[in-house]
Each structure stands twice: as structure tokens, then as C-alpha cells.
Short mmCIF file of C-alpha atoms in Angstrom, two decimals:
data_model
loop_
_atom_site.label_atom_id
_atom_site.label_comp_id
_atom_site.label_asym_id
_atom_site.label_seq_id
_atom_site.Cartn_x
_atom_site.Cartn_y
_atom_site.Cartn_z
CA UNK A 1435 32.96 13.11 6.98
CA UNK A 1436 35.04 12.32 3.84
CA UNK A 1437 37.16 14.73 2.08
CA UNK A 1438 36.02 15.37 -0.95
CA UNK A 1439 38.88 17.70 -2.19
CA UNK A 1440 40.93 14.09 -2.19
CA UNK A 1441 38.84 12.26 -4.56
CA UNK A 1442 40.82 9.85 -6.20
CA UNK A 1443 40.81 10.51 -10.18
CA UNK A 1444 38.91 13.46 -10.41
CA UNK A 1445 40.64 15.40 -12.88
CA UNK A 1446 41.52 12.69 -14.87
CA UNK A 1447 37.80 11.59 -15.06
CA UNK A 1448 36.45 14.96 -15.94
CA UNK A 1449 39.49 15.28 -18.88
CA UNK A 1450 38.49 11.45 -20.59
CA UNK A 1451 34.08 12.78 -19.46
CA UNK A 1452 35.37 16.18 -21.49
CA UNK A 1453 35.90 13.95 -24.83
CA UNK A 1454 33.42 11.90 -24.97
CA UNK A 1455 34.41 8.81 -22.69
CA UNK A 1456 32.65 8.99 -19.60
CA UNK A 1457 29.23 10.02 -18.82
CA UNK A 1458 27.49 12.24 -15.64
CA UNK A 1459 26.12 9.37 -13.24
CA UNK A 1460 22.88 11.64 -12.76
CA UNK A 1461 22.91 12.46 -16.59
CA UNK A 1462 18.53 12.97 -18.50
CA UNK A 1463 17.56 11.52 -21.16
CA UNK A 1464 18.43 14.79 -23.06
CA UNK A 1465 22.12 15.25 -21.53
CA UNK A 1466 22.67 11.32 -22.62
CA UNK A 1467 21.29 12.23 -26.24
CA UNK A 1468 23.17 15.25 -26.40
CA UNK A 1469 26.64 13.12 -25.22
CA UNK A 1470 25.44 10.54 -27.87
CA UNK A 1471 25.49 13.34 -30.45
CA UNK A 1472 28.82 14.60 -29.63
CA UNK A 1473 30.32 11.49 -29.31
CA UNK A 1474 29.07 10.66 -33.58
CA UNK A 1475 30.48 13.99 -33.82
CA UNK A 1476 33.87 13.11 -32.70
CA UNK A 1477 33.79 10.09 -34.07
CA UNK A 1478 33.00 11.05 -37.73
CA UNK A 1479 35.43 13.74 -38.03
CA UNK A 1480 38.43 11.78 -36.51
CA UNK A 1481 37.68 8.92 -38.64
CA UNK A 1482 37.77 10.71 -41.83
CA UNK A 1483 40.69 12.41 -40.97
CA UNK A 1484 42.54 8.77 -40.04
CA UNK A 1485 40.96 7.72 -43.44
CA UNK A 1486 42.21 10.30 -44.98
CA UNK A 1487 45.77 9.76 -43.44
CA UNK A 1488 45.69 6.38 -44.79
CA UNK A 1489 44.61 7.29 -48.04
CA UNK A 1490 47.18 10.02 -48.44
CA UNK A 1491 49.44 7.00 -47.62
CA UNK A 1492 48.38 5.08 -50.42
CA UNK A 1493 49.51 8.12 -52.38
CA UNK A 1494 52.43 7.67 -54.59
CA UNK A 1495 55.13 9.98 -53.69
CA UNK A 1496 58.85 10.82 -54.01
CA UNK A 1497 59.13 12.53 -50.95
CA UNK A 1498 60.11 9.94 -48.34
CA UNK A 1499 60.01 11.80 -44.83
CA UNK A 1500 56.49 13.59 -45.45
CA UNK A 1501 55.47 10.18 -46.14
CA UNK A 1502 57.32 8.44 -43.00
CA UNK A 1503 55.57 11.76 -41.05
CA UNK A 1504 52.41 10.73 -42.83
CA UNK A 1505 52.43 6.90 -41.32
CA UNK A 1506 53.66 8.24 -37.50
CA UNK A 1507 50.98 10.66 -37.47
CA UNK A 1508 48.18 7.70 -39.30
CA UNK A 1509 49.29 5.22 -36.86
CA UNK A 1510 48.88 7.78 -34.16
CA UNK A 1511 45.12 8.79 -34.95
CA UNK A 1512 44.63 5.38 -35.62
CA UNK A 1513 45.79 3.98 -32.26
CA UNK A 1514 44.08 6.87 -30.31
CA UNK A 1515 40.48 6.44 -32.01
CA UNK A 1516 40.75 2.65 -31.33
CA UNK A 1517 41.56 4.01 -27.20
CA UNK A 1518 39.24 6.20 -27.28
CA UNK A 1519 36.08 3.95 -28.90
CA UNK A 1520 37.03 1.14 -26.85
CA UNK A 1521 36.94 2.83 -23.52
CA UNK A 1522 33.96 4.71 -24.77
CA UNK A 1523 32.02 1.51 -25.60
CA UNK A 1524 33.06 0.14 -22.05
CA UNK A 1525 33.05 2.97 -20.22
CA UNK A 1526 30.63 1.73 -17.55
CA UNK A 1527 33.36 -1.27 -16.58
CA UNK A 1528 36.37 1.66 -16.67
CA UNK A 1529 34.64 4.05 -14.39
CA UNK A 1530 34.40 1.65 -11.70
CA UNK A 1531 37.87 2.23 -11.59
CA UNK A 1532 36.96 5.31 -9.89
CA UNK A 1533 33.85 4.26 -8.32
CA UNK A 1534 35.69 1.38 -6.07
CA UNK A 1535 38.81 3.68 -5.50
CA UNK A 1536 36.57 5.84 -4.06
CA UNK A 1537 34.48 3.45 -1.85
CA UNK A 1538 38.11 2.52 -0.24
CA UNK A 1539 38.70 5.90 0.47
CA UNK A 1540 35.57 5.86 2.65
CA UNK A 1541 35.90 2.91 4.29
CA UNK A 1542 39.17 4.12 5.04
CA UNK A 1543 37.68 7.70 6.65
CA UNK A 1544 35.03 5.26 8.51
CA UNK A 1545 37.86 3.37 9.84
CA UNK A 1546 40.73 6.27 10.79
CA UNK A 1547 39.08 9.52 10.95
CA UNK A 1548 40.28 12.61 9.82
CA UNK A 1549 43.84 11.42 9.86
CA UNK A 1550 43.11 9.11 6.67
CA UNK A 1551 41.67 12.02 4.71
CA UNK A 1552 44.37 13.74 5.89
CA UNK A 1553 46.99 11.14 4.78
CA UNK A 1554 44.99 10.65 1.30
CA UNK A 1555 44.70 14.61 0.67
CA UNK A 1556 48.71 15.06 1.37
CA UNK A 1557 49.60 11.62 -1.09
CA UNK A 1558 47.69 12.71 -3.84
CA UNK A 1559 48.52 16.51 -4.11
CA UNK A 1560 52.03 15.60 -5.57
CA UNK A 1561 50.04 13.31 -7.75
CA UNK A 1562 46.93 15.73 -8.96
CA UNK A 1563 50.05 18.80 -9.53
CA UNK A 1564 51.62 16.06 -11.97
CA UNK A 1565 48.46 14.88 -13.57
CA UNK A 1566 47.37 18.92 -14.23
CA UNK A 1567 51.26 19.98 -15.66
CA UNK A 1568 51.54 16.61 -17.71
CA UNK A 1569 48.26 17.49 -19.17
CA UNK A 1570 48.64 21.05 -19.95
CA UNK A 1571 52.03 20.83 -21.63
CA UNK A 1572 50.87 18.12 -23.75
CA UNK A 1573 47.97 20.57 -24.63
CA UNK A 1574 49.73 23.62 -25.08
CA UNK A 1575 52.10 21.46 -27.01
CA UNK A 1576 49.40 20.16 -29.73
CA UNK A 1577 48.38 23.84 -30.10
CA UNK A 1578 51.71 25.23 -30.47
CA UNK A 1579 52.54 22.50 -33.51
CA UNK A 1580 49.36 22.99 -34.68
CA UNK A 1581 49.63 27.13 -35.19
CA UNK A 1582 54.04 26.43 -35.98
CA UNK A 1583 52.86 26.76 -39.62
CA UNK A 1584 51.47 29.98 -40.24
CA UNK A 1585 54.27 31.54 -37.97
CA UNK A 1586 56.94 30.39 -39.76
CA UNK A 1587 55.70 29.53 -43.57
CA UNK A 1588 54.00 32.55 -44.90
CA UNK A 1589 51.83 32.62 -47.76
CA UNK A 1590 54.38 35.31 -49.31
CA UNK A 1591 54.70 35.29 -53.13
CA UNK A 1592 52.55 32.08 -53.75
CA UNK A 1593 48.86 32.28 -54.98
CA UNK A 1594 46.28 30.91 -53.08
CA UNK A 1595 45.99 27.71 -54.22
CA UNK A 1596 49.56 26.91 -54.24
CA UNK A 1597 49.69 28.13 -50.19
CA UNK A 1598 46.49 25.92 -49.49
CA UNK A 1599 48.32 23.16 -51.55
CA UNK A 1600 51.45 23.36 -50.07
CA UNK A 1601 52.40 19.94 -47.08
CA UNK A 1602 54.48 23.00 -45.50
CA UNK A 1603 50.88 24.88 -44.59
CA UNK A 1604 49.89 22.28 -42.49
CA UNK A 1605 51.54 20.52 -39.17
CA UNK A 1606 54.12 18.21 -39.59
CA UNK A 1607 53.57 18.82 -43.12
CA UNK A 1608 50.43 16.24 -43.39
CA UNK A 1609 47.64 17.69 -45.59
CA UNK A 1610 44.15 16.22 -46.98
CA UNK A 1611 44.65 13.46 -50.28
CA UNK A 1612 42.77 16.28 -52.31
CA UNK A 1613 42.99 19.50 -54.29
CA UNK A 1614 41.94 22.74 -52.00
CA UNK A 1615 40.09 24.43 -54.74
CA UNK A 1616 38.14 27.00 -52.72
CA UNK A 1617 39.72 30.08 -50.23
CA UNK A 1618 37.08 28.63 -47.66
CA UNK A 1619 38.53 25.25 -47.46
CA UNK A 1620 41.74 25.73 -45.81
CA UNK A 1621 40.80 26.96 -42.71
CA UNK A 1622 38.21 24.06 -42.51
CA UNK A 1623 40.72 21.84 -43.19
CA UNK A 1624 43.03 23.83 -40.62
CA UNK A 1625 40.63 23.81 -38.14
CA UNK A 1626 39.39 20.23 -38.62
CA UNK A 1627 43.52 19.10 -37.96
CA UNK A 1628 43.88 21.32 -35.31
CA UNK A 1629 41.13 20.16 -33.12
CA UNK A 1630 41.77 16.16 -34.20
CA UNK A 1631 45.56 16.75 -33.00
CA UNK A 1632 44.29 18.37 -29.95
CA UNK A 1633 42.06 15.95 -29.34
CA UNK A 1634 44.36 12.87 -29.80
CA UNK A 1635 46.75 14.47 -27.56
CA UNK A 1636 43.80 14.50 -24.86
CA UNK A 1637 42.96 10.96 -25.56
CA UNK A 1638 46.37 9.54 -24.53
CA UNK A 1639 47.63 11.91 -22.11
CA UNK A 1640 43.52 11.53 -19.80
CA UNK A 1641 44.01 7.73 -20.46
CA UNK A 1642 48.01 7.73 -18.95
CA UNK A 1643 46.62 10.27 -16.44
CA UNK A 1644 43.43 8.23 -15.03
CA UNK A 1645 45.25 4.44 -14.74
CA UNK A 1646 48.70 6.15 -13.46
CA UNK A 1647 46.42 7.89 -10.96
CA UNK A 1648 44.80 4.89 -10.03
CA UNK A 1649 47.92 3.25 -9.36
CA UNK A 1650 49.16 5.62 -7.23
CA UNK A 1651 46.09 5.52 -5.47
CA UNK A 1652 46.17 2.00 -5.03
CA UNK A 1653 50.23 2.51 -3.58
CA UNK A 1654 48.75 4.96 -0.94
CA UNK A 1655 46.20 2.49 0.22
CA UNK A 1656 48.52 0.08 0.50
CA UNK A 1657 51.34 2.44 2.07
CA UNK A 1658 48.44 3.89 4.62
CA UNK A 1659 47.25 -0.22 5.47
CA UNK A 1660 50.89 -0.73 5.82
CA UNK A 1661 51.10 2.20 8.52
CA UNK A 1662 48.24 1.27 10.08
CA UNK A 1663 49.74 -2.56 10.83
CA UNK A 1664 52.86 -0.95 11.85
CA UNK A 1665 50.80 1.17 14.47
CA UNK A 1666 49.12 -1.46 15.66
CA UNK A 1667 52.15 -3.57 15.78
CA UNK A 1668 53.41 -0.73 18.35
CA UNK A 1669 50.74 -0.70 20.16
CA UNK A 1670 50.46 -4.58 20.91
CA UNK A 1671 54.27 -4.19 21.58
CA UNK A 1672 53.80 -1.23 24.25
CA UNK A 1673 51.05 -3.62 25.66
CA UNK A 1674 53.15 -6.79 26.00
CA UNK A 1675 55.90 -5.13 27.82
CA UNK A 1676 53.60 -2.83 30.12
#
């Protein structure tokens, strides 16, 4: 019986399935609408805000390293959303990544028993510990810049509009092309950055996560074939001279 607690790319399928990327194979025609709504969802707010990047660009300004932070963090969104829509769109041709990785994994249980599971459980755990710490950092990172400003740049004795004005508010001192006129809109605007940084940060690190996972997969077949030749090599050997 196959192992199913060493599926190959598990966690890094359910992390890219979490934004939007991959679908549930057994998903309704309600679950795929709902998937299709939150998909337009994600793709409408991190557009704007990469439009908005680009227009803040456009933005004539004297202060050259909020601008030069203003490109790195454009070209950023802008690379991520292009990741993420392409492997959305093609998502069906990307999960059989997973799908055939996994079909090798049970022809190799058909084939060796319990000791390939065993051998496949043991060469991935190093793998899934990596995938689960590379992610989380990179989360905990993303929040972490995100909430930097309102530990360490306090409204103090500016008005409200000045603080909701202000590049320093925001992270990495990138803020929206337009006047904050209304107490409400900051924390929109906060909140809309936050999650789009998040988010970005879970687009590159689940797409570095699933295809390094697959390669290591792929070494481990390859390393387990390779054992299996040299057993059988011994054995023939043991034969011939018996």
C-alpha cells in the first residue's frame, strides 16, 4: 500500500492551490466558481497596485532612492503577477508535475515494497522540513516589513493627513500616486499593501518550493533506481561465483 505521508509536492501544491494557482481535482461547479471569483479577486487588486507602482514611477520626483525602491518593488509585483497568471492559466499542464511524480512513486511501491516508501518517506523529510522553514520565514518576513512602519514611525506631532501622506507610513516607503484625503483610507491602503506583499512573497517562494521539490524528487528516483541496479548487480555477482 503506498505511503501517503511521502507524497511528493504536497505542501508546495496546497501553498501555490492556497493563492489561486491550482485547483481541487474533485472540485463542483460551485467550488470552481467560487476559485474563479477569488482568483478576479486577486487579480484586480494586485494589478492596480502594480499599476499604481508604475504610475507612481512616472511621478516626477527629487528623491532618488524612494524612487529606485519604487522600481525594485514595481518590477517585483510585476514579475510575480506575470508567475502567478501564467501558471494559473496553465495550471492543468503544471500539476502534472505532481500527478506523474506521484504515479512513479507507485510504481515504485508496486515494484519494492515497503522498503521504497520507506526510502521515499526518509529522502523527502529533509526536503518537506526545508520547503516548510523556507516558506515561513519568507512569510513572517513580508509581515514583519509590512507592520516595520507603524513600530518605528509614529504618527507623533503630524496631522492626519500629513501621517497618511507621508512614503515613511508605508513599507519600504512606497505609497499610492494619490492624495489620502479621508481617515478611512489609510488602513485600506495599508491593508491592500500588506496582503499584495504577502502575497507576492507566496507566489515566488510556492513556485521555488514546488519545482525545487520536484527536482529533488526526481534525484531520489534516480538515487533509489541507482540502488536498486547496484543490488541487483550483487546479487547476479553472488550468483556467478556460487
Amino acid at each position: 500500500m503506498q505511503n501517503n505521508n511521502c507524497d511528493y509536492l504536497s505542501f508546495a501544491y496546497n501553498t501555490l492551490r492556497s493563492i489561486g494557482v491550482f485547483s481541487s481535482s474533485d472540485s463542483t461547479k460551485w467550488t470552481q466558481w467560487s476559485l474563479n471569483f477569488y482568483r478576479a479577486i486577486i487579480f484586480i487588486v494586485m494589478t492596480s497596485i502594480t499599476v499604481l507602482l508604475m504610475v507612481q514611477i512616472s511621478v516626477a520626483t527629487i528623491d532618488l532612492s524612494h524612487l529606485a525602491r519604487t522600481i525594485d518593488i514595481w518590477t517585483v509585483f510585476f514579475s510575480g503577477m506575470y508567475k502567478w497568471s501564467y501558471m494559473t492559466v496553465f495550471n492543468g499542464e503544471f500539476a502534472q508535475l505532481k500527478t506523474k511524480l506521484t504515479v512513479i512513486q507507485a510504481q515504485g511501491s508496486a515494484a519494492y515494497g515497503s522498503s521504497a516508501d520507506e526510502f521515499t518517506s526518509n529522502y523527502l523529510k529533509p526536503m518537506r522540513n526545508i520547503s516548510f522553514w523556507y516558506m515561513f520565514s519568507g512569510v513572517v518576513a513580508a509581515i514583519f516589513i509590512d507592520l516595520y512602519p507603524l513600530l518605528t514611525y509614529p504618527k507623533g506631532d503630524q496631522s492626519d493627513s500629513q501621517y497618511y501622506n507621508d512614503p515613511k507610513s508605508y513599507w519600504l516607503s512606497c505609497w499610492m500616486p494619490f492624495k489620502l484625503n479621508e481617515n478611512w483610507m489609510f488602513p485600506v491602503v495599508f491593508a491592500c499593501y500588506s496582503f499584495a506583499s504577502v502575497f507576492i512573497v507566496m507566489i515566488y517562494l510556492g513556485i521555488d518550493t514546488y519545482f525545487f521539490g520536484a527536482i529533488y524528487a526526481v534525484g531520489g528516483q534516480i538515487e533509489l533506481l541507482n540502488t536498486s541496479i547496484n543490488n541487483i548487480e550483487n546479487i547476479l555477482a553472488q550468483c556467478k561465483y556460487n
